[in-house]
Each structure stands twice: as C-alpha cells, then as structure tokens.
C-alpha cells in the first residue's frame, strides 16, 4: 500500500513538472518537410502529426472581405493580399502546388487535430477594415465551435488584441510587438506576450514578471539551437519555431 502511495506521489510530481515544461508551436505549420509550403493545409496536417502544443498560422482579409490563410503582404505574384480580391487569390498556387486556404478550410482541418490553433490576425490598413477582420475572425471561430482549449489569438495590432480579449473572454490573446512590459499588457486585458526572442534577451525578468501576474510567455521565431536552449532555460511557456522537431528534442534532453 505504502509503495502504491509513493508511486502515486511520484506520478503527481512528474505530471506537475511536465506541465511546467516549455512546449513547442510550429510556425506557419510544420512546413519544412518535403512537398510542403508555409501556411498550407499540408503544413497544418504535418504539425498535427507531431507532438507540438500548437500550430501558428497567418490570417489576412482580402479587399472583398474573404478571410484567407497567408502571411502577406506579398503572395506569390500578388503584391498585397489585402488589396487583392478573392478571385485573384484563388488562382495562386503555393510552392507545393496547393491553393491558398480560406480561413474556413483551414479551421475545418484544424478542428480534426488535437493541437492548438495559434491564430495570428494580421494588421489591416485602417481601423474600420481591422474591426471587420476581427468580427469575421470571431464569427468563424464560433461557427466551428472552437473552444478556448482549441484556439488562441496573436496579433501585432494592439487594438485587435484588445478587441479579441473583450469579444472572446476566456480565450488566450497574446500581443506580438515586444515593447510592452507584462504589467502594462495585463492592465489592457491582454494575458499573454508572444515576443521576438531578442526582447527576452534584453528583458529576461519579463518571464518571471509575466508568470507572477498569471500570464503566458511565448517567444518567436527561434530556429537556432543555442537560442532555443537559452529560452528553455529562461522558462518560457512556448517556443514558436520553424524547427519544431529539433526544439522538442532539446526540451526532452533539457528535462532529463
Ligand atoms: Mg505569423
């Protein structure tokens, strides 16, 4: 009996340590594999097939109001995806021959997997257009009944982050433009920071400050082993990377 309790206690300790471990987010899907392309459905499927926490993707709205998954502004032969109409975007083929996914097609595949969808809403040219993009993002997430355990939002637009946090209470929203200290972000109702790694090299204290405030720390886009290790040692919650399998291996070996 005593042995059982010791085992149970050890198991609980292991689980709680594991819960604190840094986890990995595939940047624009896991696209760095054969016959793949950034922000494609194939890249999302590849991320869903490996043990990552989530898969990040970029969302832009075309000038005729269609939400598409593409980094932009340039999209192959189109100079600016936000200024194009959907009919033009539909003709584009990605590097692997796939069509540019609409947000609807992308979320449909996202719903099939069990990793988190890290939804980056791109900055749009005016407040009015961005408000529409925010509204359509929220509508689509609701249409697919994506719960807060299935999707998180990130954006370089502080206003879009504020609005998303207000419209989607209980959903994680992270600000991308790393100049704001954790406390100030929290005061705006934004509970996560997803900053370029250089911001945490400059302000390593922000990680602890954020955690003490109950906030989440994500870092982009870390592709070099040395920097991954530095971020793991700093105790960030998530590392967003183009090299998810390398990062998973590093985390595994760091926790041994
Ligand atoms: Mg992105």
Short mmCIF file of C-alpha atoms and ligand atoms in Angstrom, two decimals:
data_model
loop_
_atom_site.label_atom_id
_atom_site.label_comp_id
_atom_site.label_asym_id
_atom_site.label_seq_id
_atom_site.Cartn_x
_atom_site.Cartn_y
_atom_site.Cartn_z
CA UNK A 1 0.00 0.00 0.00
CA UNK A 2 2.83 2.35 1.01
CA UNK A 3 4.56 1.57 -2.29
CA UNK A 4 1.37 2.49 -4.16
CA UNK A 5 1.18 5.89 -2.44
CA UNK A 6 4.86 6.58 -3.14
CA UNK A 7 4.23 5.72 -6.80
CA UNK A 8 1.12 7.95 -6.94
CA UNK A 9 3.02 10.84 -5.35
CA UNK A 10 5.88 10.45 -7.83
CA UNK A 11 3.38 10.38 -10.68
CA UNK A 12 1.75 13.63 -9.47
CA UNK A 13 5.18 15.29 -9.16
CA UNK A 14 6.11 14.13 -12.69
CA UNK A 15 2.84 15.43 -14.13
CA UNK A 16 3.19 18.84 -12.47
CA UNK A 17 6.82 19.16 -13.63
CA UNK A 18 5.75 18.15 -17.14
CA UNK A 19 3.00 20.79 -17.05
CA UNK A 20 5.59 23.50 -16.47
CA UNK A 21 7.85 22.36 -19.29
CA UNK A 22 8.35 24.60 -22.30
CA UNK A 23 6.20 23.48 -25.22
CA UNK A 24 6.57 23.93 -28.96
CA UNK A 25 4.50 25.79 -31.55
CA UNK A 26 5.11 25.11 -35.24
CA UNK A 27 5.49 28.46 -37.03
CA UNK A 28 3.18 28.68 -40.10
CA UNK A 29 2.57 24.94 -39.66
CA UNK A 30 5.28 22.30 -39.96
CA UNK A 31 6.21 23.36 -43.47
CA UNK A 32 9.90 22.41 -43.53
CA UNK A 33 9.23 18.92 -44.91
CA UNK A 34 9.13 17.55 -48.49
CA UNK A 35 6.37 18.87 -50.81
CA UNK A 36 5.16 21.37 -48.28
CA UNK A 37 4.55 25.13 -48.07
CA UNK A 38 4.13 27.71 -45.31
CA UNK A 39 0.55 28.25 -44.13
CA UNK A 40 -0.73 25.34 -46.23
CA UNK A 41 -3.19 22.65 -45.14
CA UNK A 42 -0.35 20.12 -45.65
CA UNK A 43 1.80 22.10 -43.18
CA UNK A 44 -1.05 22.08 -40.65
CA UNK A 45 -1.51 18.31 -41.09
CA UNK A 46 2.25 17.77 -40.62
CA UNK A 47 2.12 19.77 -37.36
CA UNK A 48 -0.89 17.73 -36.23
CA UNK A 49 1.20 14.57 -36.71
CA UNK A 50 3.99 15.54 -34.27
CA UNK A 51 3.84 16.20 -30.51
CA UNK A 52 3.64 20.00 -30.61
CA UNK A 53 1.44 22.19 -28.41
CA UNK A 54 0.15 24.14 -31.35
CA UNK A 55 0.48 25.33 -34.91
CA UNK A 56 0.64 29.00 -35.83
CA UNK A 57 -0.91 30.48 -39.00
CA UNK A 58 -1.42 33.94 -40.50
CA UNK A 59 -4.80 35.38 -41.41
CA UNK A 60 -5.45 38.24 -43.81
CA UNK A 61 -8.69 39.62 -45.20
CA UNK A 62 -8.93 40.29 -48.94
CA UNK A 63 -10.35 43.62 -50.20
CA UNK A 64 -13.70 41.89 -50.81
CA UNK A 65 -13.85 40.55 -47.26
CA UNK A 66 -12.69 36.92 -47.57
CA UNK A 67 -10.51 35.62 -44.73
CA UNK A 68 -7.53 33.71 -46.11
CA UNK A 69 -4.54 31.96 -44.56
CA UNK A 70 -1.43 33.65 -45.90
CA UNK A 71 1.39 35.66 -44.40
CA UNK A 72 1.29 38.54 -46.89
CA UNK A 73 1.58 41.23 -47.90
CA UNK A 74 3.15 39.56 -50.95
CA UNK A 75 1.55 36.32 -52.03
CA UNK A 76 3.43 34.77 -54.96
CA UNK A 77 2.55 37.04 -57.93
CA UNK A 78 0.11 39.19 -55.89
CA UNK A 79 1.91 42.24 -54.38
CA UNK A 80 -0.53 42.71 -51.48
CA UNK A 81 -3.05 40.10 -50.45
CA UNK A 82 -5.15 42.65 -48.52
CA UNK A 83 -5.61 44.71 -51.69
CA UNK A 84 -6.46 41.72 -53.89
CA UNK A 85 -9.91 40.27 -54.41
CA UNK A 86 -10.51 36.64 -53.50
CA UNK A 87 -10.89 35.60 -57.15
CA UNK A 88 -7.23 36.57 -57.67
CA UNK A 89 -6.06 34.78 -54.51
CA UNK A 90 -7.91 31.65 -55.58
CA UNK A 91 -5.78 31.43 -58.72
CA UNK A 92 -2.49 31.43 -56.78
CA UNK A 93 -0.65 28.19 -56.21
CA UNK A 94 1.69 27.76 -53.25
CA UNK A 95 5.20 26.30 -53.60
CA UNK A 96 3.85 22.75 -53.33
CA UNK A 97 1.02 23.35 -55.84
CA UNK A 98 -1.71 23.76 -53.22
CA UNK A 99 -4.31 26.52 -53.27
CA UNK A 100 -4.23 29.27 -50.64
CA UNK A 101 -6.57 28.03 -47.90
CA UNK A 102 -9.50 30.14 -46.84
CA UNK A 103 -9.80 30.52 -43.07
CA UNK A 104 -12.86 28.28 -43.25
CA UNK A 105 -10.98 25.45 -44.98
CA UNK A 106 -8.09 25.85 -42.56
CA UNK A 107 -10.21 25.73 -39.40
CA UNK A 108 -12.07 22.71 -40.76
CA UNK A 109 -8.77 20.80 -40.84
CA UNK A 110 -7.72 22.38 -37.53
CA UNK A 111 -10.81 21.01 -35.83
CA UNK A 112 -9.79 17.46 -36.83
CA UNK A 113 -6.48 17.56 -34.93
CA UNK A 114 -5.77 17.80 -31.24
CA UNK A 115 -3.21 20.59 -31.24
CA UNK A 116 -3.91 24.24 -30.52
CA UNK A 117 -4.55 26.61 -33.40
CA UNK A 118 -2.47 29.75 -32.93
CA UNK A 119 -4.45 32.26 -34.96
CA UNK A 120 -2.43 35.33 -36.00
CA UNK A 121 -4.64 38.12 -37.21
CA UNK A 122 -2.50 40.38 -39.37
CA UNK A 123 -2.55 44.17 -39.05
CA UNK A 124 -5.05 45.68 -41.50
CA UNK A 125 -4.76 49.12 -43.11
CA UNK A 126 -7.45 51.04 -41.21
CA UNK A 127 -9.39 50.70 -38.01
CA UNK A 128 -12.61 50.07 -39.91
CA UNK A 129 -11.14 47.24 -42.01
CA UNK A 130 -9.46 45.72 -38.98
CA UNK A 131 -12.69 45.83 -36.98
CA UNK A 132 -14.32 43.84 -39.78
CA UNK A 133 -11.42 41.35 -39.80
CA UNK A 134 -11.74 40.92 -36.01
CA UNK A 135 -15.51 40.45 -36.30
CA UNK A 136 -15.13 37.85 -39.05
CA UNK A 137 -12.41 36.01 -37.09
CA UNK A 138 -14.66 35.77 -34.05
CA UNK A 139 -17.64 34.67 -36.17
CA UNK A 140 -15.62 31.91 -37.83
CA UNK A 141 -14.20 30.60 -34.55
CA UNK A 142 -17.75 30.46 -33.20
CA UNK A 143 -19.07 28.81 -36.36
CA UNK A 144 -16.59 25.96 -35.86
CA UNK A 145 -17.36 25.90 -32.16
CA UNK A 146 -13.65 26.17 -31.37
CA UNK A 147 -13.23 26.28 -27.62
CA UNK A 148 -10.54 28.14 -25.70
CA UNK A 149 -8.71 24.82 -25.41
CA UNK A 150 -8.54 24.68 -29.21
CA UNK A 151 -7.60 28.18 -30.33
CA UNK A 152 -5.51 31.17 -29.18
CA UNK A 153 -5.15 34.57 -30.84
CA UNK A 154 -2.00 36.55 -31.52
CA UNK A 155 -1.54 39.90 -33.26
CA UNK A 156 0.86 42.78 -33.83
CA UNK A 157 -2.16 45.07 -33.61
CA UNK A 158 -2.65 46.16 -30.00
CA UNK A 159 -6.19 47.27 -30.83
CA UNK A 160 -7.05 43.89 -32.38
CA UNK A 161 -5.65 42.17 -29.25
CA UNK A 162 -7.77 44.42 -27.02
CA UNK A 163 -10.90 43.73 -29.04
CA UNK A 164 -10.31 39.97 -29.24
CA UNK A 165 -9.75 39.81 -25.46
CA UNK A 166 -13.04 41.67 -24.97
CA UNK A 167 -15.09 39.71 -27.53
CA UNK A 168 -13.68 36.28 -26.58
CA UNK A 169 -13.45 36.22 -22.77
CA UNK A 170 -11.61 33.15 -21.52
CA UNK A 171 -9.59 32.82 -24.75
CA UNK A 172 -5.84 33.43 -24.68
CA UNK A 173 -4.77 36.55 -26.58
CA UNK A 174 -1.06 37.36 -26.99
CA UNK A 175 0.49 40.58 -28.20
CA UNK A 176 3.38 40.20 -30.65
CA UNK A 177 5.14 43.53 -30.76
CA UNK A 178 7.59 43.08 -27.89
CA UNK A 179 7.95 46.52 -26.39
CA UNK A 180 5.33 46.47 -23.66
CA UNK A 181 6.18 45.12 -20.17
CA UNK A 182 3.86 42.35 -18.87
CA UNK A 183 2.14 44.52 -16.24
CA UNK A 184 1.05 47.13 -18.80
CA UNK A 185 -0.33 44.44 -21.13
CA UNK A 186 -2.31 42.85 -18.31
CA UNK A 187 -3.83 46.23 -17.47
CA UNK A 188 -5.18 46.28 -21.04
CA UNK A 189 -6.81 42.88 -20.52
CA UNK A 190 -4.21 41.01 -22.60
CA UNK A 191 -2.97 37.92 -20.77
CA UNK A 192 -0.13 36.78 -23.00
CA UNK A 193 3.06 38.07 -24.50
CA UNK A 194 4.46 36.50 -27.65
CA UNK A 195 7.64 38.45 -28.30
CA UNK A 196 10.70 38.14 -30.50
CA UNK A 197 13.45 36.37 -28.55
CA UNK A 198 15.65 39.49 -28.56
CA UNK A 199 13.12 41.14 -26.21
CA UNK A 200 13.66 38.39 -23.63
CA UNK A 201 17.43 38.54 -24.08
CA UNK A 202 17.13 42.24 -23.24
CA UNK A 203 14.48 41.75 -20.53
CA UNK A 204 14.86 38.23 -19.07
CA UNK A 205 12.98 39.49 -15.97
CA UNK A 206 9.79 39.80 -18.04
CA UNK A 207 9.34 36.00 -18.00
CA UNK A 208 9.08 35.80 -14.21
CA UNK A 209 7.10 39.06 -14.03
CA UNK A 210 4.58 37.64 -16.51
CA UNK A 211 4.31 34.33 -14.66
CA UNK A 212 3.82 36.09 -11.32
CA UNK A 213 0.95 38.00 -12.95
CA UNK A 214 -0.59 34.73 -14.20
CA UNK A 215 0.35 35.50 -17.80
CA UNK A 216 1.63 33.26 -20.59
CA UNK A 217 5.00 33.74 -22.30
CA UNK A 218 5.53 32.70 -25.90
CA UNK A 219 8.60 33.55 -27.99
CA UNK A 220 9.13 33.78 -31.76
CA UNK A 221 10.73 32.66 -34.09
CA UNK A 222 13.53 30.63 -32.57
CA UNK A 223 15.33 28.41 -35.08
CA UNK A 224 18.88 28.24 -33.67
CA UNK A 225 19.65 25.56 -31.10
CA UNK A 226 21.62 27.90 -28.84
CA UNK A 227 18.76 30.41 -28.59
CA UNK A 228 16.21 27.62 -28.09
CA UNK A 229 18.28 26.42 -25.12
CA UNK A 230 18.52 29.95 -23.73
CA UNK A 231 14.73 30.33 -23.91
CA UNK A 232 14.12 26.87 -22.39
CA UNK A 233 16.47 27.80 -19.50
CA UNK A 234 14.59 31.08 -19.07
CA UNK A 235 11.40 29.06 -18.57
CA UNK A 236 9.21 30.45 -21.35
CA UNK A 237 5.93 28.57 -21.82
CA UNK A 238 6.10 28.23 -25.60
CA UNK A 239 8.72 28.44 -28.30
CA UNK A 240 7.43 29.21 -31.79
CA UNK A 241 9.80 27.75 -34.36
CA UNK A 242 10.30 26.58 -37.94
CA UNK A 243 12.20 23.59 -36.48
CA UNK A 244 9.64 22.01 -34.16
CA UNK A 245 11.20 18.54 -34.01
CA UNK A 246 14.63 19.93 -33.12
CA UNK A 247 13.05 22.03 -30.36
CA UNK A 248 11.09 19.04 -28.98
CA UNK A 249 14.33 17.03 -28.78
CA UNK A 250 16.12 19.85 -26.95
CA UNK A 251 13.31 20.21 -24.40
CA UNK A 252 13.33 16.45 -23.84
CA UNK A 253 17.09 16.38 -23.23
CA UNK A 254 16.95 19.51 -21.02
CA UNK A 255 14.43 17.89 -18.68
CA UNK A 256 16.44 14.71 -18.16
MG1 LIG B 1 2.72 34.68 -38.02
#
